[in-house]
C-alpha atoms as an extended CHARMM CRD file, in Angstrom:
* protein
*
       219  EXT
         1         1  MET       CA             19.9660000000        6.7810000000       -0.0030000000  PROA      1               0.0000000000
         2         2  ILE       CA             16.6280000000        5.1540000000        0.7390000000  PROA      2               0.0000000000
         3         3  ARG       CA             16.6600000000        3.7630000000        4.2820000000  PROA      3               0.0000000000
         4         4  VAL       CA             14.7800000000        0.4910000000        4.8110000000  PROA      4               0.0000000000
         5         5  VAL       CA             13.8170000000       -1.7140000000        7.7760000000  PROA      5               0.0000000000
         6         6  ILE       CA             12.9320000000       -5.3580000000        7.0330000000  PROA      6               0.0000000000
         7         7  VAL       CA             10.4810000000       -7.1290000000        9.3700000000  PROA      7               0.0000000000
         8         8  ASP       CA             10.0240000000      -10.8720000000        8.7980000000  PROA      8               0.0000000000
         9         9  ASP       CA             10.1980000000      -13.8380000000       11.1490000000  PROA      9               0.0000000000
        10        10  GLN       CA             12.3000000000      -15.9090000000        8.7430000000  PROA      10              0.0000000000
        11        11  GLU       CA             15.9940000000      -15.0420000000        8.8280000000  PROA      11              0.0000000000
        12        12  LEU       CA             16.5730000000      -16.4880000000        5.3650000000  PROA      12              0.0000000000
        13        13  VAL       CA             13.8370000000      -14.2830000000        3.8950000000  PROA      13              0.0000000000
        14        14  ARG       CA             15.3220000000      -11.2200000000        5.5510000000  PROA      14              0.0000000000
        15        15  ALA       CA             18.7660000000      -12.0440000000        4.2000000000  PROA      15              0.0000000000
        16        16  GLY       CA             17.3890000000      -12.4760000000        0.7030000000  PROA      16              0.0000000000
        17        17  LEU       CA             15.4160000000       -9.2460000000        0.7900000000  PROA      17              0.0000000000
        18        18  ARG       CA             18.4400000000       -7.3670000000        2.0960000000  PROA      18              0.0000000000
        19        19  ALA       CA             20.6980000000       -8.6750000000       -0.6860000000  PROA      19              0.0000000000
        20        20  LEU       CA             18.1510000000       -7.8330000000       -3.3700000000  PROA      20              0.0000000000
        21        21  ALA       CA             17.2630000000       -4.4020000000       -1.9860000000  PROA      21              0.0000000000
        22        22  VAL       CA             20.8110000000       -3.0210000000       -1.7380000000  PROA      22              0.0000000000
        23        23  HSD       CA             21.9930000000       -4.3610000000       -5.1070000000  PROA      23              0.0000000000
        24        24  ASP       CA             21.8870000000       -1.0540000000       -7.0160000000  PROA      24              0.0000000000
        25        25  GLY       CA             23.5200000000        1.0110000000       -4.2840000000  PROA      25              0.0000000000
        26        26  ASP       CA             20.6790000000        3.4670000000       -3.6490000000  PROA      26              0.0000000000
        27        27  VAL       CA             19.0360000000        1.4930000000       -0.8160000000  PROA      27              0.0000000000
        28        28  GLU       CA             20.4300000000        0.9420000000        2.6790000000  PROA      28              0.0000000000
        29        29  VAL       CA             18.9320000000       -1.6350000000        5.0430000000  PROA      29              0.0000000000
        30        30  VAL       CA             19.3840000000        0.0470000000        8.4110000000  PROA      30              0.0000000000
        31        31  ALA       CA             17.7960000000       -2.6650000000       10.5790000000  PROA      31              0.0000000000
        32        32  GLU       CA             16.0110000000       -6.0240000000       10.6010000000  PROA      32              0.0000000000
        33        33  ALA       CA             13.4970000000       -7.5680000000       12.9980000000  PROA      33              0.0000000000
        34        34  GLY       CA             11.9410000000      -10.9880000000       13.4380000000  PROA      34              0.0000000000
        35        35  THR       CA              8.7020000000       -9.9350000000       15.1610000000  PROA      35              0.0000000000
        36        36  GLY       CA              6.2380000000       -7.1110000000       14.7790000000  PROA      36              0.0000000000
        37        37  ARG       CA              7.0110000000       -5.7650000000       18.2350000000  PROA      37              0.0000000000
        38        38  GLU       CA             10.7310000000       -5.6860000000       17.5410000000  PROA      38              0.0000000000
        39        39  GLY       CA             10.0180000000       -4.1810000000       14.1300000000  PROA      39              0.0000000000
        40        40  VAL       CA              8.1340000000       -1.2490000000       15.6340000000  PROA      40              0.0000000000
        41        41  ALA       CA             11.0360000000       -0.6700000000       18.0260000000  PROA      41              0.0000000000
        42        42  ARG       CA             13.5650000000       -0.7020000000       15.1800000000  PROA      42              0.0000000000
        43        43  VAL       CA             11.4040000000        1.6840000000       13.1340000000  PROA      43              0.0000000000
        44        44  ARG       CA             11.1560000000        4.1000000000       16.0470000000  PROA      44              0.0000000000
        45        45  GLU       CA             14.9090000000        3.8660000000       16.5330000000  PROA      45              0.0000000000
        46        46  HSD       CA             15.9380000000        4.3860000000       12.9020000000  PROA      46              0.0000000000
        47        47  ARG       CA             12.9460000000        6.2070000000       11.3200000000  PROA      47              0.0000000000
        48        48  PRO       CA             13.4630000000        4.6690000000        7.8700000000  PROA      48              0.0000000000
        49        49  ASP       CA             11.8520000000        5.7550000000        4.6390000000  PROA      49              0.0000000000
        50        50  VAL       CA             10.3180000000        2.3230000000        3.9440000000  PROA      50              0.0000000000
        51        51  VAL       CA              9.3950000000       -0.7430000000        5.9980000000  PROA      51              0.0000000000
        52        52  LEU       CA              9.0830000000       -4.1460000000        4.3340000000  PROA      52              0.0000000000
        53        53  MET       CA              6.5640000000       -5.7920000000        6.6620000000  PROA      53              0.0000000000
        54        54  ASP       CA              5.6320000000       -9.4740000000        6.7540000000  PROA      54              0.0000000000
        55        55  ILE       CA              2.0020000000      -10.1050000000        7.7460000000  PROA      55              0.0000000000
        56        56  ARG       CA              2.2440000000      -13.4300000000        9.5510000000  PROA      56              0.0000000000
        57        57  MET       CA              4.5930000000      -13.3710000000       12.5270000000  PROA      57              0.0000000000
        58        58  PRO       CA              4.4010000000      -14.7860000000       16.0610000000  PROA      58              0.0000000000
        59        59  GLY       CA              3.2130000000      -12.4750000000       18.8030000000  PROA      59              0.0000000000
        60        60  THR       CA              2.6930000000       -9.0020000000       17.3950000000  PROA      60              0.0000000000
        61        61  ASP       CA              1.9220000000       -9.6350000000       13.7210000000  PROA      61              0.0000000000
        62        62  GLY       CA              2.4370000000       -7.3330000000       10.7690000000  PROA      62              0.0000000000
        63        63  LEU       CA             -1.0740000000       -5.8670000000       10.9670000000  PROA      63              0.0000000000
        64        64  GLU       CA             -0.6780000000       -4.7440000000       14.5700000000  PROA      64              0.0000000000
        65        65  ALA       CA              2.8310000000       -3.4780000000       13.8710000000  PROA      65              0.0000000000
        66        66  THR       CA              1.6030000000       -1.4810000000       10.8680000000  PROA      66              0.0000000000
        67        67  ARG       CA             -1.1420000000        0.1300000000       12.9490000000  PROA      67              0.0000000000
        68        68  ALA       CA              1.3880000000        1.0620000000       15.6310000000  PROA      68              0.0000000000
        69        69  ILE       CA              3.7120000000        2.6810000000       13.1030000000  PROA      69              0.0000000000
        70        70  VAL       CA              0.9660000000        4.6050000000       11.3090000000  PROA      70              0.0000000000
        71        71  ALA       CA             -0.5420000000        5.8260000000       14.5950000000  PROA      71              0.0000000000
        72        72  ASP       CA              2.7660000000        7.2840000000       15.8270000000  PROA      72              0.0000000000
        73        73  PRO       CA              3.0070000000       10.9950000000       14.8510000000  PROA      73              0.0000000000
        74        74  ALA       CA              6.8020000000       10.7880000000       15.0740000000  PROA      74              0.0000000000
        75        75  LEU       CA              6.7540000000        8.2170000000       12.2390000000  PROA      75              0.0000000000
        76        76  GLU       CA              4.5450000000       10.2080000000        9.8850000000  PROA      76              0.0000000000
        77        77  THR       CA              6.9790000000        9.9430000000        6.9770000000  PROA      77              0.0000000000
        78        78  VAL       CA              7.5470000000        6.1750000000        7.2950000000  PROA      78              0.0000000000
        79        79  ARG       CA              5.9290000000        4.1150000000        4.5110000000  PROA      79              0.0000000000
        80        80  VAL       CA              4.9120000000        0.5090000000        5.1630000000  PROA      80              0.0000000000
        81        81  LEU       CA              4.9050000000       -2.0200000000        2.3320000000  PROA      81              0.0000000000
        82        82  VAL       CA              3.4540000000       -5.4020000000        3.3120000000  PROA      82              0.0000000000
        83        83  LEU       CA              4.8010000000       -8.7340000000        2.0740000000  PROA      83              0.0000000000
        84        84  THR       CA              2.0960000000      -11.2260000000        1.2280000000  PROA      84              0.0000000000
        85        85  THR       CA              1.0680000000      -14.4260000000       -0.5120000000  PROA      85              0.0000000000
        86        86  PHE       CA             -2.0960000000      -15.0150000000       -2.5130000000  PROA      86              0.0000000000
        87        87  ASP       CA             -3.8280000000      -16.7920000000        0.3810000000  PROA      87              0.0000000000
        88        88  GLU       CA             -3.6860000000      -13.6910000000        2.6040000000  PROA      88              0.0000000000
        89        89  ASP       CA             -6.1160000000      -11.4450000000        0.6970000000  PROA      89              0.0000000000
        90        90  GLU       CA             -8.2040000000      -10.4010000000        3.6840000000  PROA      90              0.0000000000
        91        91  HSD       CA             -5.0790000000       -9.5950000000        5.6910000000  PROA      91              0.0000000000
        92        92  VAL       CA             -3.7340000000       -7.3520000000        2.9370000000  PROA      92              0.0000000000
        93        93  VAL       CA             -6.9700000000       -5.3700000000        2.8560000000  PROA      93              0.0000000000
        94        94  GLU       CA             -6.7520000000       -4.9280000000        6.6250000000  PROA      94              0.0000000000
        95        95  ALA       CA             -3.1110000000       -3.8380000000        6.3330000000  PROA      95              0.0000000000
        96        96  ILE       CA             -4.0260000000       -1.1950000000        3.7600000000  PROA      96              0.0000000000
        97        97  ARG       CA             -6.9110000000        0.0050000000        5.9300000000  PROA      97              0.0000000000
        98        98  SER       CA             -4.3570000000        0.2380000000        8.7300000000  PROA      98              0.0000000000
        99        99  GLY       CA             -2.1330000000        2.5140000000        6.6640000000  PROA      99              0.0000000000
       100       100  ALA       CA              0.1550000000        0.3270000000        4.5330000000  PROA      100             0.0000000000
       101       101  VAL       CA              0.7960000000        1.9240000000        1.1550000000  PROA      101             0.0000000000
       102       102  GLY       CA              0.6180000000       -1.3240000000       -0.7960000000  PROA      102             0.0000000000
       103       103  TYR       CA              1.8300000000       -4.8650000000       -0.9960000000  PROA      103             0.0000000000
       104       104  LEU       CA              4.4060000000       -7.1260000000       -2.6000000000  PROA      104             0.0000000000
       105       105  LEU       CA              4.1140000000      -10.8180000000       -3.3050000000  PROA      105             0.0000000000
       106       106  LYS       CA              6.8730000000      -12.7420000000       -1.5660000000  PROA      106             0.0000000000
       107       107  ASP       CA              8.0790000000      -14.1390000000       -4.8850000000  PROA      107             0.0000000000
       108       108  VAL       CA              8.6370000000      -10.6300000000       -6.2750000000  PROA      108             0.0000000000
       109       109  SER       CA             11.4450000000      -10.3190000000       -8.8120000000  PROA      109             0.0000000000
       110       110  PRO       CA             14.6300000000       -8.4660000000       -7.7770000000  PROA      110             0.0000000000
       111       111  GLY       CA             13.9420000000       -5.5970000000      -10.1440000000  PROA      111             0.0000000000
       112       112  ASP       CA             10.3300000000       -5.2120000000       -9.0280000000  PROA      112             0.0000000000
       113       113  LEU       CA             11.3800000000       -5.2030000000       -5.3770000000  PROA      113             0.0000000000
       114       114  ARG       CA             13.8290000000       -2.3640000000       -5.8990000000  PROA      114             0.0000000000
       115       115  SER       CA             11.3280000000       -0.4790000000       -8.0450000000  PROA      115             0.0000000000
       116       116  ALA       CA              8.6510000000       -0.8590000000       -5.3610000000  PROA      116             0.0000000000
       117       117  ILE       CA             10.9440000000        0.5120000000       -2.6660000000  PROA      117             0.0000000000
       118       118  ARG       CA             11.7200000000        3.5490000000       -4.8170000000  PROA      118             0.0000000000
       119       119  VAL       CA              8.0580000000        4.1510000000       -5.6540000000  PROA      119             0.0000000000
       120       120  VAL       CA              6.8470000000        4.1740000000       -2.0600000000  PROA      120             0.0000000000
       121       121  ALA       CA              9.8760000000        6.1190000000       -0.8120000000  PROA      121             0.0000000000
       122       122  ASP       CA              8.9270000000        8.7860000000       -3.3660000000  PROA      122             0.0000000000
       123       123  GLY       CA              5.4190000000        9.0020000000       -1.9150000000  PROA      123             0.0000000000
       124       124  GLY       CA              3.6260000000        6.5980000000       -4.2270000000  PROA      124             0.0000000000
       125       125  SER       CA              1.4990000000        3.5250000000       -3.5470000000  PROA      125             0.0000000000
       126       126  LEU       CA              2.0760000000        0.0500000000       -4.8830000000  PROA      126             0.0000000000
       127       127  LEU       CA             -1.0950000000       -1.6310000000       -6.0940000000  PROA      127             0.0000000000
       128       128  SER       CA             -0.5000000000       -3.9550000000       -9.0140000000  PROA      128             0.0000000000
       129       129  PRO       CA             -3.5600000000       -4.1040000000      -11.3000000000  PROA      129             0.0000000000
       130       130  ALA       CA             -2.7660000000       -7.7720000000      -11.9440000000  PROA      130             0.0000000000
       131       131  ILE       CA             -3.5880000000       -8.7970000000       -8.3840000000  PROA      131             0.0000000000
       132       132  THR       CA             -5.5590000000       -5.8570000000       -6.9760000000  PROA      132             0.0000000000
       133       133  ALA       CA             -8.9210000000       -7.4340000000       -7.9060000000  PROA      133             0.0000000000
       134       134  SER       CA             -8.0220000000      -10.6340000000       -6.0510000000  PROA      134             0.0000000000
       135       135  VAL       CA             -6.7950000000       -8.7880000000       -3.0010000000  PROA      135             0.0000000000
       136       136  MET       CA             -9.7110000000       -6.3510000000       -2.8600000000  PROA      136             0.0000000000
       137       137  ARG       CA            -12.3730000000       -9.0540000000       -3.1890000000  PROA      137             0.0000000000
       138       138  ALA       CA            -12.1840000000       -9.4170000000        0.5890000000  PROA      138             0.0000000000
       139       139  ALA       CA            -13.1580000000       -5.7670000000        0.9680000000  PROA      139             0.0000000000
       140       140  VAL       CA            -16.3470000000       -6.3740000000       -1.0000000000  PROA      140             0.0000000000
       141       141  GLU       CA            -17.2660000000       -9.7200000000        0.5140000000  PROA      141             0.0000000000
       142       142  GLY       CA            -16.1380000000       -9.2790000000        4.0890000000  PROA      142             0.0000000000
       143       143  ALA       CA            -16.3730000000       -5.6290000000        5.0830000000  PROA      143             0.0000000000
       144       144  PRO       CA            -19.4500000000       -4.7740000000        7.1910000000  PROA      144             0.0000000000
       145       145  HSD       CA            -19.8980000000       -1.4990000000        5.2870000000  PROA      145             0.0000000000
       146       146  ALA       CA            -19.2530000000       -2.9950000000        1.8490000000  PROA      146             0.0000000000
       147       147  LEU       CA            -21.1670000000       -1.4930000000       -1.0720000000  PROA      147             0.0000000000
       148       148  ASP       CA            -22.0770000000        1.5980000000        0.9610000000  PROA      148             0.0000000000
       149       149  ALA       CA            -22.2820000000        3.9600000000       -1.9910000000  PROA      149             0.0000000000
       150       150  GLY       CA            -23.5160000000        6.7430000000        0.2960000000  PROA      150             0.0000000000
       151       151  ARG       CA            -19.9230000000        7.3790000000        1.3290000000  PROA      151             0.0000000000
       152       152  LEU       CA            -19.3860000000        8.9590000000       -2.0930000000  PROA      152             0.0000000000
       153       153  GLU       CA            -22.2570000000       11.4590000000       -1.9240000000  PROA      153             0.0000000000
       154       154  SER       CA            -19.9120000000       14.4100000000       -1.5600000000  PROA      154             0.0000000000
       155       155  LEU       CA            -18.1660000000       13.6510000000       -4.8620000000  PROA      155             0.0000000000
       156       156  THR       CA            -18.9090000000       15.2220000000       -8.2260000000  PROA      156             0.0000000000
       157       157  ALA       CA            -19.5070000000       13.0310000000      -11.2580000000  PROA      157             0.0000000000
       158       158  ARG       CA            -15.9620000000       13.6630000000      -12.4930000000  PROA      158             0.0000000000
       159       159  GLU       CA            -14.4720000000       12.8680000000       -9.0900000000  PROA      159             0.0000000000
       160       160  ARG       CA            -16.3210000000        9.5420000000       -9.1170000000  PROA      160             0.0000000000
       161       161  GLU       CA            -14.8800000000        8.8070000000      -12.5390000000  PROA      161             0.0000000000
       162       162  VAL       CA            -11.3760000000        9.5190000000      -11.2930000000  PROA      162             0.0000000000
       163       163  LEU       CA            -11.9050000000        7.4020000000       -8.1670000000  PROA      163             0.0000000000
       164       164  GLU       CA            -13.1270000000        4.5270000000      -10.3420000000  PROA      164             0.0000000000
       165       165  GLN       CA             -9.9120000000        4.6350000000      -12.3720000000  PROA      165             0.0000000000
       166       166  VAL       CA             -7.7940000000        4.8270000000       -9.2090000000  PROA      166             0.0000000000
       167       167  GLY       CA             -9.6540000000        1.7430000000       -8.0110000000  PROA      167             0.0000000000
       168       168  ARG       CA             -8.7610000000       -0.0620000000      -11.2200000000  PROA      168             0.0000000000
       169       169  GLY       CA             -5.0850000000        0.5400000000      -10.4650000000  PROA      169             0.0000000000
       170       170  LEU       CA             -4.3870000000        3.2480000000      -13.0280000000  PROA      170             0.0000000000
       171       171  THR       CA             -1.6200000000        5.8020000000      -12.5230000000  PROA      171             0.0000000000
       172       172  ASN       CA             -2.2920000000        9.5290000000      -12.7990000000  PROA      172             0.0000000000
       173       173  ASP       CA             -0.9190000000        9.6020000000      -16.3490000000  PROA      173             0.0000000000
       174       174  GLU       CA             -3.1440000000        6.6620000000      -17.3380000000  PROA      174             0.0000000000
       175       175  ILE       CA             -6.1770000000        8.3290000000      -15.7660000000  PROA      175             0.0000000000
       176       176  ALA       CA             -5.3950000000       11.4640000000      -17.7430000000  PROA      176             0.0000000000
       177       177  ARG       CA             -5.3950000000        9.5040000000      -20.9990000000  PROA      177             0.0000000000
       178       178  VAL       CA             -8.5850000000        7.5600000000      -20.2370000000  PROA      178             0.0000000000
       179       179  LEU       CA            -10.5770000000       10.6130000000      -19.1060000000  PROA      179             0.0000000000
       180       180  PHE       CA             -9.0010000000       13.0900000000      -21.5630000000  PROA      180             0.0000000000
       181       181  LEU       CA             -7.4390000000       15.2180000000      -18.8410000000  PROA      181             0.0000000000
       182       182  SER       CA             -4.0160000000       16.7380000000      -18.4680000000  PROA      182             0.0000000000
       183       183  PRO       CA             -1.6900000000       14.8340000000      -16.0860000000  PROA      183             0.0000000000
       184       184  ALA       CA             -1.6680000000       17.8620000000      -13.7760000000  PROA      184             0.0000000000
       185       185  THR       CA             -5.4770000000       17.8900000000      -13.6540000000  PROA      185             0.0000000000
       186       186  ALA       CA             -5.5630000000       14.1650000000      -12.9020000000  PROA      186             0.0000000000
       187       187  ARG       CA             -3.1440000000       14.6950000000      -10.0070000000  PROA      187             0.0000000000
       188       188  THR       CA             -5.3250000000       17.5270000000       -8.7050000000  PROA      188             0.0000000000
       189       189  TYR       CA             -8.4040000000       15.3120000000       -8.7570000000  PROA      189             0.0000000000
       190       190  VAL       CA             -6.6200000000       12.5460000000       -6.8580000000  PROA      190             0.0000000000
       191       191  SER       CA             -5.4140000000       15.0320000000       -4.2390000000  PROA      191             0.0000000000
       192       192  ARG       CA             -8.9590000000       16.3580000000       -3.9200000000  PROA      192             0.0000000000
       193       193  LEU       CA            -10.2960000000       12.8360000000       -3.4310000000  PROA      193             0.0000000000
       194       194  LEU       CA             -7.8000000000       12.1800000000       -0.6540000000  PROA      194             0.0000000000
       195       195  ALA       CA             -8.9440000000       15.3230000000        1.1600000000  PROA      195             0.0000000000
       196       196  LYS       CA            -12.6890000000       14.8620000000        0.6150000000  PROA      196             0.0000000000
       197       197  LEU       CA            -12.7470000000       11.2080000000        1.6080000000  PROA      197             0.0000000000
       198       198  GLY       CA            -10.2720000000       11.4840000000        4.4650000000  PROA      198             0.0000000000
       199       199  ALA       CA             -8.0580000000        8.8670000000        2.8410000000  PROA      199             0.0000000000
       200       200  ARG       CA             -4.4570000000        8.5980000000        3.9760000000  PROA      200             0.0000000000
       201       201  ASP       CA             -3.0930000000        7.6490000000        0.5610000000  PROA      201             0.0000000000
       202       202  ARG       CA             -3.8810000000        6.1620000000       -2.8350000000  PROA      202             0.0000000000
       203       203  ALA       CA             -4.0560000000        2.6320000000       -1.4410000000  PROA      203             0.0000000000
       204       204  ALA       CA             -6.9080000000        3.7010000000        0.8430000000  PROA      204             0.0000000000
       205       205  LEU       CA             -8.7440000000        5.1400000000       -2.1700000000  PROA      205             0.0000000000
       206       206  VAL       CA             -8.5310000000        1.7760000000       -3.9170000000  PROA      206             0.0000000000
       207       207  VAL       CA            -10.0700000000        0.0060000000       -0.9220000000  PROA      207             0.0000000000
       208       208  LEU       CA            -12.8160000000        2.6380000000       -0.7750000000  PROA      208             0.0000000000
       209       209  ALA       CA            -13.6110000000        2.2040000000       -4.4650000000  PROA      209             0.0000000000
       210       210  TYR       CA            -14.1800000000       -1.5050000000       -3.8860000000  PROA      210             0.0000000000
       211       211  GLU       CA            -16.0050000000       -1.1510000000       -0.5790000000  PROA      211             0.0000000000
       212       212  THR       CA            -18.5350000000        1.2610000000       -2.0540000000  PROA      212             0.0000000000
       213       213  GLY       CA            -19.1530000000       -0.8830000000       -5.1330000000  PROA      213             0.0000000000
       214       214  LEU       CA            -17.7560000000        1.7250000000       -7.5230000000  PROA      214             0.0000000000
       215       215  VAL       CA            -15.3480000000       -0.9470000000       -8.7330000000  PROA      215             0.0000000000
       216       216  ARG       CA            -16.0560000000       -4.6680000000       -8.4760000000  PROA      216             0.0000000000
       217       217  PRO       CA            -13.6280000000       -7.6040000000       -8.7630000000  PROA      217             0.0000000000
       218       218  GLY       CA            -13.5060000000       -8.6950000000      -12.3720000000  PROA      218             0.0000000000
       219       219  ASP       CA            -14.4420000000       -5.2760000000      -13.8270000000  PROA      219             0.0000000000
């Protein structure tokens, strides 16, 4: 069973997410919270596999709650997936910088919600190519260190190519096909990038690709 905590200030939204998440029988919602502060407490109490985290909440918001969860060594295995709308681009970028593994639009379909929970519980990141460019535009336009290509000086030419494809939202198998690598080699390159760049996960690599100008919105 995949154990989930839902954090959202709207009770109706929480009820809907709970009903959708548990539908197939492999997900258990172990707790809910209506504020970020309460959410952090519930996460520390239950240590779930996945947290569905709203961004906008009164008091402690989803960004602060995400940072608190990621900074707690006892919660190292907890994966935070933020819930967002299109008008919250800059907040999503900040959430990913804070350690969230990806994002879901609040109008996500039932099947996509359950798939997303499984993906992140299995160690993956959720960055839809369809909306990544929109979300990451804030990283390019608003980050004080945007387009700092010097952060990639330690990378080989091939590692830059792999990072570019990660930034475009490609999976390891897709990267392997585009760059004529084996899937195992593509995975090795991604793991190497995480270590070299000090990135927590694949989502952080995507932000880095945009912030350094390796990938630009609209590419």
